[in-house]
């Protein structure tokens, strides 16, 4: 399971739980999330008295088809919890604009974040982020597990896969030999990486048409881990990770790969 609206530095409560489990000898397998094109990260850059400017303006567009339900999270540095940032969702037809929803603080954890949950009709929408009138240096994360953004960036791994000792799993497409387009990517920093990619789309009892997503890939990997532990119960979490990554099929150059951009080939696949 992925938890949204959490820091990507492994400092959230759920990441702490995963870290504690591995310290007790438990192999913790976690999906990286499905945010490849549904995540934006950047420094707060206000214009017009407190409206954030993305790469191409103050609007980050998204599309809705048929009747859909949007879930969207906005989070920022824990050290700046005293600052206030808000995500606003607008509908537009190119001429008219209408405010649909404004994010509200999520009080179920200690992380500075807000979220929007809204039913959408088919059409074009955009997100604005408002905050202080002056640049604060805050790092903002905008993510949606249901819709993709016009402006998006790497570094989209979700908690608890952000915990350093967790075996983090992305989704791999054996048909194309590459990472699934929705599978979250890493930035290349030391804090958060994708350890392995595994196939999804397998038929399941409740999903005869195929269980897709990084959660399915993580389940596939967890089954492999269970077989390893059954064969050798003395394996530590670090030993399991070494065994999995060293025996996976390397579909690119030998050895660890740089984080792939959306659409590029997978580093290693089970």
mmCIF file of C-alpha atoms in Angstrom:
data_model
loop_
_atom_site.group_PDB
_atom_site.id
_atom_site.type_symbol
_atom_site.label_atom_id
_atom_site.label_comp_id
_atom_site.label_asym_id
_atom_site.label_seq_id
_atom_site.Cartn_x
_atom_site.Cartn_y
_atom_site.Cartn_z
ATOM 1 C CA UNK A 1 0.000 0.000 0.000
ATOM 2 C CA UNK A 2 1.194 3.515 -0.804
ATOM 3 C CA UNK A 3 0.641 6.504 1.478
ATOM 4 C CA UNK A 4 0.364 9.865 -0.276
ATOM 5 C CA UNK A 5 1.104 13.354 0.964
ATOM 6 C CA UNK A 6 4.203 12.193 2.872
ATOM 7 C CA UNK A 7 7.818 13.476 2.632
ATOM 8 C CA UNK A 8 10.021 11.671 0.112
ATOM 9 C CA UNK A 9 13.042 11.732 2.445
ATOM 10 C CA UNK A 10 11.915 8.712 4.485
ATOM 11 C CA UNK A 11 10.969 10.815 7.509
ATOM 12 C CA UNK A 12 7.233 10.075 7.680
ATOM 13 C CA UNK A 13 5.576 8.010 10.423
ATOM 14 C CA UNK A 14 4.749 5.146 8.069
ATOM 15 C CA UNK A 15 8.369 5.079 6.838
ATOM 16 C CA UNK A 16 9.492 4.949 10.472
ATOM 17 C CA UNK A 17 7.262 1.892 10.991
ATOM 18 C CA UNK A 18 8.851 0.189 7.967
ATOM 19 C CA UNK A 19 12.339 1.043 9.213
ATOM 20 C CA UNK A 20 11.568 -0.361 12.672
ATOM 21 C CA UNK A 21 10.259 -3.572 11.121
ATOM 22 C CA UNK A 22 13.469 -4.142 9.139
ATOM 23 C CA UNK A 23 15.544 -3.467 12.246
ATOM 24 C CA UNK A 24 13.663 -6.352 13.877
ATOM 25 C CA UNK A 25 14.582 -8.651 10.998
ATOM 26 C CA UNK A 26 11.351 -8.388 9.005
ATOM 27 C CA UNK A 27 11.649 -8.125 5.228
ATOM 28 C CA UNK A 28 9.468 -5.154 4.280
ATOM 29 C CA UNK A 29 8.433 -5.097 0.605
ATOM 30 C CA UNK A 30 6.753 -1.874 -0.531
ATOM 31 C CA UNK A 31 5.416 -0.546 -3.867
ATOM 32 C CA UNK A 32 7.013 2.628 -5.173
ATOM 33 C CA UNK A 33 3.602 4.046 -6.170
ATOM 34 C CA UNK A 34 1.945 4.902 -9.487
ATOM 35 C CA UNK A 35 2.911 8.566 -9.784
ATOM 36 C CA UNK A 36 5.306 8.767 -12.737
ATOM 37 C CA UNK A 37 3.310 11.508 -14.486
ATOM 38 C CA UNK A 38 1.127 12.371 -11.516
ATOM 39 C CA UNK A 39 3.729 14.056 -9.339
ATOM 40 C CA UNK A 40 5.286 17.499 -9.374
ATOM 41 C CA UNK A 41 8.051 18.681 -7.061
ATOM 42 C CA UNK A 42 9.712 22.069 -6.894
ATOM 43 C CA UNK A 43 10.575 25.192 -4.928
ATOM 44 C CA UNK A 44 7.798 27.641 -4.196
ATOM 45 C CA UNK A 45 8.017 30.536 -6.692
ATOM 46 C CA UNK A 46 5.238 33.079 -6.075
ATOM 47 C CA UNK A 47 3.960 35.639 -8.576
ATOM 48 C CA UNK A 48 0.972 37.969 -8.463
ATOM 49 C CA UNK A 49 1.032 38.244 -4.683
ATOM 50 C CA UNK A 50 1.203 34.567 -3.768
ATOM 51 C CA UNK A 51 0.341 32.260 -6.694
ATOM 52 C CA UNK A 52 2.993 29.654 -7.460
ATOM 53 C CA UNK A 53 4.553 29.631 -10.931
ATOM 54 C CA UNK A 54 5.154 26.233 -12.543
ATOM 55 C CA UNK A 55 7.441 25.836 -15.570
ATOM 56 C CA UNK A 56 4.922 27.373 -17.939
ATOM 57 C CA UNK A 57 2.691 29.525 -15.774
ATOM 58 C CA UNK A 58 0.495 29.369 -12.697
ATOM 59 C CA UNK A 59 -1.682 26.490 -13.956
ATOM 60 C CA UNK A 60 -0.943 22.783 -13.959
ATOM 61 C CA UNK A 61 -3.559 21.155 -16.200
ATOM 62 C CA UNK A 62 -5.168 17.732 -15.942
ATOM 63 C CA UNK A 63 -7.899 15.919 -17.867
ATOM 64 C CA UNK A 64 -10.907 14.036 -16.564
ATOM 65 C CA UNK A 65 -12.827 11.508 -18.662
ATOM 66 C CA UNK A 66 -16.381 10.406 -17.919
ATOM 67 C CA UNK A 67 -17.316 10.516 -14.249
ATOM 68 C CA UNK A 68 -14.147 10.301 -12.162
ATOM 69 C CA UNK A 69 -13.024 10.955 -8.626
ATOM 70 C CA UNK A 70 -9.966 13.103 -8.062
ATOM 71 C CA UNK A 71 -7.643 12.623 -5.098
ATOM 72 C CA UNK A 72 -4.872 15.182 -4.836
ATOM 73 C CA UNK A 73 -2.267 15.911 -2.161
ATOM 74 C CA UNK A 74 -0.125 18.988 -1.558
ATOM 75 C CA UNK A 75 2.698 18.706 0.984
ATOM 76 C CA UNK A 76 5.777 20.709 1.971
ATOM 77 C CA UNK A 77 8.826 20.638 4.267
ATOM 78 C CA UNK A 78 8.205 19.576 7.851
ATOM 79 C CA UNK A 79 10.510 22.407 8.947
ATOM 80 C CA UNK A 80 7.995 24.870 7.428
ATOM 81 C CA UNK A 81 4.873 23.541 9.063
ATOM 82 C CA UNK A 82 4.051 27.070 10.211
ATOM 83 C CA UNK A 83 3.615 28.216 6.598
ATOM 84 C CA UNK A 84 0.352 27.795 4.715
ATOM 85 C CA UNK A 85 0.012 26.534 1.131
ATOM 86 C CA UNK A 86 -3.240 25.676 -0.631
ATOM 87 C CA UNK A 87 -4.098 23.793 -3.820
ATOM 88 C CA UNK A 88 -7.053 25.109 -5.821
ATOM 89 C CA UNK A 89 -8.799 23.063 -8.509
ATOM 90 C CA UNK A 90 -10.502 24.906 -11.382
ATOM 91 C CA UNK A 91 -12.626 23.732 -14.300
ATOM 92 C CA UNK A 92 -12.156 25.541 -17.614
ATOM 93 C CA UNK A 93 -13.393 25.378 -21.195
ATOM 94 C CA UNK A 94 -10.656 27.698 -22.413
ATOM 95 C CA UNK A 95 -12.677 30.834 -21.788
ATOM 96 C CA UNK A 96 -14.662 30.421 -18.588
ATOM 97 C CA UNK A 97 -13.123 29.283 -15.298
ATOM 98 C CA UNK A 98 -14.813 27.952 -12.175
ATOM 99 C CA UNK A 99 -13.363 27.057 -8.794
ATOM 100 C CA UNK A 100 -14.271 23.429 -8.067
ATOM 101 C CA UNK A 101 -12.445 22.678 -4.816
ATOM 102 C CA UNK A 102 -9.860 24.060 -2.435
ATOM 103 C CA UNK A 103 -7.545 21.790 -0.429
ATOM 104 C CA UNK A 104 -8.063 21.327 3.287
ATOM 105 C CA UNK A 105 -5.481 20.394 5.942
ATOM 106 C CA UNK A 106 -5.194 16.648 6.548
ATOM 107 C CA UNK A 107 -5.124 16.284 10.329
ATOM 108 C CA UNK A 108 -4.648 12.519 10.599
ATOM 109 C CA UNK A 109 -0.845 12.789 10.695
ATOM 110 C CA UNK A 110 1.844 15.256 11.752
ATOM 111 C CA UNK A 111 3.004 16.090 8.224
ATOM 112 C CA UNK A 112 2.220 19.563 6.804
ATOM 113 C CA UNK A 113 -0.077 18.645 3.940
ATOM 114 C CA UNK A 114 -3.497 19.293 2.450
ATOM 115 C CA UNK A 115 -5.720 17.291 0.134
ATOM 116 C CA UNK A 116 -8.619 17.528 -2.288
ATOM 117 C CA UNK A 117 -11.175 14.781 -2.878
ATOM 118 C CA UNK A 118 -13.695 15.735 -5.561
ATOM 119 C CA UNK A 119 -15.979 14.157 -8.130
ATOM 120 C CA UNK A 120 -15.240 15.387 -11.659
ATOM 121 C CA UNK A 121 -17.149 15.416 -14.915
ATOM 122 C CA UNK A 122 -15.395 14.915 -18.221
ATOM 123 C CA UNK A 123 -13.405 18.004 -19.147
ATOM 124 C CA UNK A 124 -10.301 20.107 -18.582
ATOM 125 C CA UNK A 125 -9.150 21.236 -15.153
ATOM 126 C CA UNK A 126 -6.102 22.916 -13.680
ATOM 127 C CA UNK A 127 -4.459 23.227 -10.279
ATOM 128 C CA UNK A 128 -3.147 26.451 -8.760
ATOM 129 C CA UNK A 129 -1.031 26.623 -5.613
ATOM 130 C CA UNK A 130 -1.308 29.688 -3.396
ATOM 131 C CA UNK A 131 0.879 30.656 -0.450
ATOM 132 C CA UNK A 132 2.903 33.517 1.034
ATOM 133 C CA UNK A 133 3.451 36.594 -1.128
ATOM 134 C CA UNK A 134 7.237 36.237 -0.977
ATOM 135 C CA UNK A 135 9.498 33.326 -1.922
ATOM 136 C CA UNK A 136 10.050 31.129 1.132
ATOM 137 C CA UNK A 137 12.367 28.445 -0.239
ATOM 138 C CA UNK A 138 9.821 25.763 0.658
ATOM 139 C CA UNK A 139 9.875 22.538 -1.350
ATOM 140 C CA UNK A 140 6.388 21.614 -2.529
ATOM 141 C CA UNK A 141 5.090 18.213 -3.609
ATOM 142 C CA UNK A 142 1.896 17.909 -5.636
ATOM 143 C CA UNK A 143 0.655 14.389 -6.343
ATOM 144 C CA UNK A 144 -2.465 12.556 -7.424
ATOM 145 C CA UNK A 145 -2.987 8.768 -7.436
ATOM 146 C CA UNK A 146 -5.944 9.255 -9.816
ATOM 147 C CA UNK A 147 -4.932 11.815 -12.481
ATOM 148 C CA UNK A 148 -1.794 12.927 -14.338
ATOM 149 C CA UNK A 149 -0.432 16.469 -14.563
ATOM 150 C CA UNK A 150 0.748 18.588 -17.478
ATOM 151 C CA UNK A 151 3.864 19.516 -15.489
ATOM 152 C CA UNK A 152 5.424 16.599 -13.623
ATOM 153 C CA UNK A 153 8.825 15.620 -12.273
ATOM 154 C CA UNK A 154 10.815 12.636 -11.050
ATOM 155 C CA UNK A 155 11.310 11.705 -7.428
ATOM 156 C CA UNK A 156 7.784 10.345 -7.088
ATOM 157 C CA UNK A 157 8.358 7.355 -4.800
ATOM 158 C CA UNK A 158 5.731 7.117 -2.070
ATOM 159 C CA UNK A 159 5.930 6.066 1.580
ATOM 160 C CA UNK A 160 6.745 3.544 2.994
ATOM 161 C CA UNK A 161 9.015 2.731 0.019
ATOM 162 C CA UNK A 162 10.902 5.919 0.943
ATOM 163 C CA UNK A 163 12.401 4.176 4.002
ATOM 164 C CA UNK A 164 16.074 3.297 3.278
ATOM 165 C CA UNK A 165 15.914 -0.362 4.409
ATOM 166 C CA UNK A 166 12.714 -1.233 2.538
ATOM 167 C CA UNK A 167 12.772 -3.387 -0.609
ATOM 168 C CA UNK A 168 11.078 -0.924 -2.982
ATOM 169 C CA UNK A 169 9.387 -2.338 -6.081
ATOM 170 C CA UNK A 170 8.336 -0.662 -9.322
ATOM 171 C CA UNK A 171 6.173 -2.142 -12.095
ATOM 172 C CA UNK A 172 7.753 -3.748 -15.170
ATOM 173 C CA UNK A 173 6.144 -4.566 -18.516
ATOM 174 C CA UNK A 174 7.619 -7.828 -19.889
ATOM 175 C CA UNK A 175 5.959 -7.154 -23.241
ATOM 176 C CA UNK A 176 7.986 -3.990 -23.895
ATOM 177 C CA UNK A 177 10.942 -4.646 -21.618
ATOM 178 C CA UNK A 178 10.478 -1.314 -19.859
ATOM 179 C CA UNK A 179 9.061 0.303 -16.769
ATOM 180 C CA UNK A 180 5.298 0.803 -16.792
ATOM 181 C CA UNK A 181 4.433 4.379 -17.727
ATOM 182 C CA UNK A 182 2.704 4.933 -14.368
ATOM 183 C CA UNK A 183 5.423 3.399 -12.164
ATOM 184 C CA UNK A 184 7.063 5.948 -9.837
ATOM 185 C CA UNK A 185 10.667 6.895 -10.523
ATOM 186 C CA UNK A 186 13.615 7.926 -8.367
ATOM 187 C CA UNK A 187 15.708 11.072 -8.624
ATOM 188 C CA UNK A 188 19.132 9.449 -8.349
ATOM 189 C CA UNK A 189 19.779 10.665 -4.801
ATOM 190 C CA UNK A 190 20.951 8.310 -2.071
ATOM 191 C CA UNK A 191 17.858 8.675 0.094
ATOM 192 C CA UNK A 192 15.221 7.116 -2.111
ATOM 193 C CA UNK A 193 15.728 4.577 -4.877
ATOM 194 C CA UNK A 194 13.892 1.856 -6.770
ATOM 195 C CA UNK A 195 15.517 -1.427 -5.753
ATOM 196 C CA UNK A 196 13.786 -3.709 -8.255
ATOM 197 C CA UNK A 197 11.031 -3.794 -10.855
ATOM 198 C CA UNK A 198 8.692 -6.750 -11.207
ATOM 199 C CA UNK A 199 5.868 -7.672 -13.600
ATOM 200 C CA UNK A 200 2.295 -6.696 -12.893
ATOM 201 C CA UNK A 201 -0.876 -7.542 -14.801
ATOM 202 C CA UNK A 202 -1.082 -11.059 -13.379
ATOM 203 C CA UNK A 203 -4.547 -12.584 -12.993
ATOM 204 C CA UNK A 204 -5.794 -12.689 -9.391
ATOM 205 C CA UNK A 205 -8.869 -14.143 -7.698
ATOM 206 C CA UNK A 206 -10.547 -10.743 -7.406
ATOM 207 C CA UNK A 207 -8.930 -9.358 -10.581
ATOM 208 C CA UNK A 208 -9.328 -11.999 -13.295
ATOM 209 C CA UNK A 209 -8.622 -9.344 -15.934
ATOM 210 C CA UNK A 210 -5.241 -8.684 -14.343
ATOM 211 C CA UNK A 211 -3.989 -6.950 -11.180
ATOM 212 C CA UNK A 212 -1.954 -3.936 -12.326
ATOM 213 C CA UNK A 213 0.134 -1.298 -10.593
ATOM 214 C CA UNK A 214 3.182 -1.278 -8.357
ATOM 215 C CA UNK A 215 1.134 -2.901 -5.583
ATOM 216 C CA UNK A 216 0.753 -5.934 -7.848
ATOM 217 C CA UNK A 217 4.481 -5.889 -8.622
ATOM 218 C CA UNK A 218 5.244 -5.702 -4.891
ATOM 219 C CA UNK A 219 2.981 -8.695 -4.237
ATOM 220 C CA UNK A 220 4.828 -10.646 -6.945
ATOM 221 C CA UNK A 221 8.136 -9.738 -5.301
ATOM 222 C CA UNK A 222 6.856 -10.606 -1.826
ATOM 223 C CA UNK A 223 5.977 -14.087 -3.104
ATOM 224 C CA UNK A 224 9.547 -14.496 -4.348
ATOM 225 C CA UNK A 225 10.868 -13.300 -0.982
ATOM 226 C CA UNK A 226 8.643 -15.799 0.854
ATOM 227 C CA UNK A 227 10.138 -18.652 -1.191
ATOM 228 C CA UNK A 228 13.660 -17.399 -0.403
ATOM 229 C CA UNK A 229 12.948 -17.279 3.325
ATOM 230 C CA UNK A 230 11.342 -20.707 3.211
ATOM 231 C CA UNK A 231 14.543 -22.076 1.697
ATOM 232 C CA UNK A 232 16.837 -20.161 4.080
ATOM 233 C CA UNK A 233 15.276 -18.799 7.260
ATOM 234 C CA UNK A 234 18.557 -17.230 8.374
ATOM 235 C CA UNK A 235 18.423 -14.570 5.659
ATOM 236 C CA UNK A 236 18.375 -10.983 6.921
ATOM 237 C CA UNK A 237 16.453 -8.194 5.150
ATOM 238 C CA UNK A 238 19.769 -6.977 3.679
ATOM 239 C CA UNK A 239 20.598 -10.518 2.566
ATOM 240 C CA UNK A 240 17.212 -10.888 0.881
ATOM 241 C CA UNK A 241 17.678 -7.586 -0.950
ATOM 242 C CA UNK A 242 21.126 -8.626 -2.143
ATOM 243 C CA UNK A 243 19.746 -11.970 -3.310
ATOM 244 C CA UNK A 244 16.843 -10.414 -5.181
ATOM 245 C CA UNK A 245 18.801 -7.642 -6.896
ATOM 246 C CA UNK A 246 21.815 -9.806 -7.775
ATOM 247 C CA UNK A 247 19.738 -12.548 -9.427
ATOM 248 C CA UNK A 248 17.236 -10.317 -11.260
ATOM 249 C CA UNK A 249 17.400 -10.085 -15.047
ATOM 250 C CA UNK A 250 19.492 -7.085 -16.058
ATOM 251 C CA UNK A 251 17.843 -5.674 -19.161
ATOM 252 C CA UNK A 252 20.256 -2.807 -19.692
ATOM 253 C CA UNK A 253 23.987 -2.390 -19.097
ATOM 254 C CA UNK A 254 25.428 -4.678 -16.414
ATOM 255 C CA UNK A 255 25.078 -3.319 -12.886
ATOM 256 C CA UNK A 256 22.864 -0.672 -11.273
ATOM 257 C CA UNK A 257 21.288 1.842 -13.626
ATOM 258 C CA UNK A 258 20.600 5.516 -13.337
ATOM 259 C CA UNK A 259 16.926 6.237 -12.628
ATOM 260 C CA UNK A 260 14.984 5.860 -15.899
ATOM 261 C CA UNK A 261 12.901 8.705 -17.244
ATOM 262 C CA UNK A 262 9.264 7.905 -18.125
ATOM 263 C CA UNK A 263 9.199 5.616 -21.144
ATOM 264 C CA UNK A 264 12.788 4.393 -20.757
ATOM 265 C CA UNK A 265 13.778 0.793 -20.124
ATOM 266 C CA UNK A 266 13.727 -0.797 -16.718
ATOM 267 C CA UNK A 267 16.945 -1.252 -14.713
ATOM 268 C CA UNK A 268 16.388 -4.756 -13.355
ATOM 269 C CA UNK A 269 13.350 -6.995 -13.480
ATOM 270 C CA UNK A 270 12.368 -10.149 -11.649
#
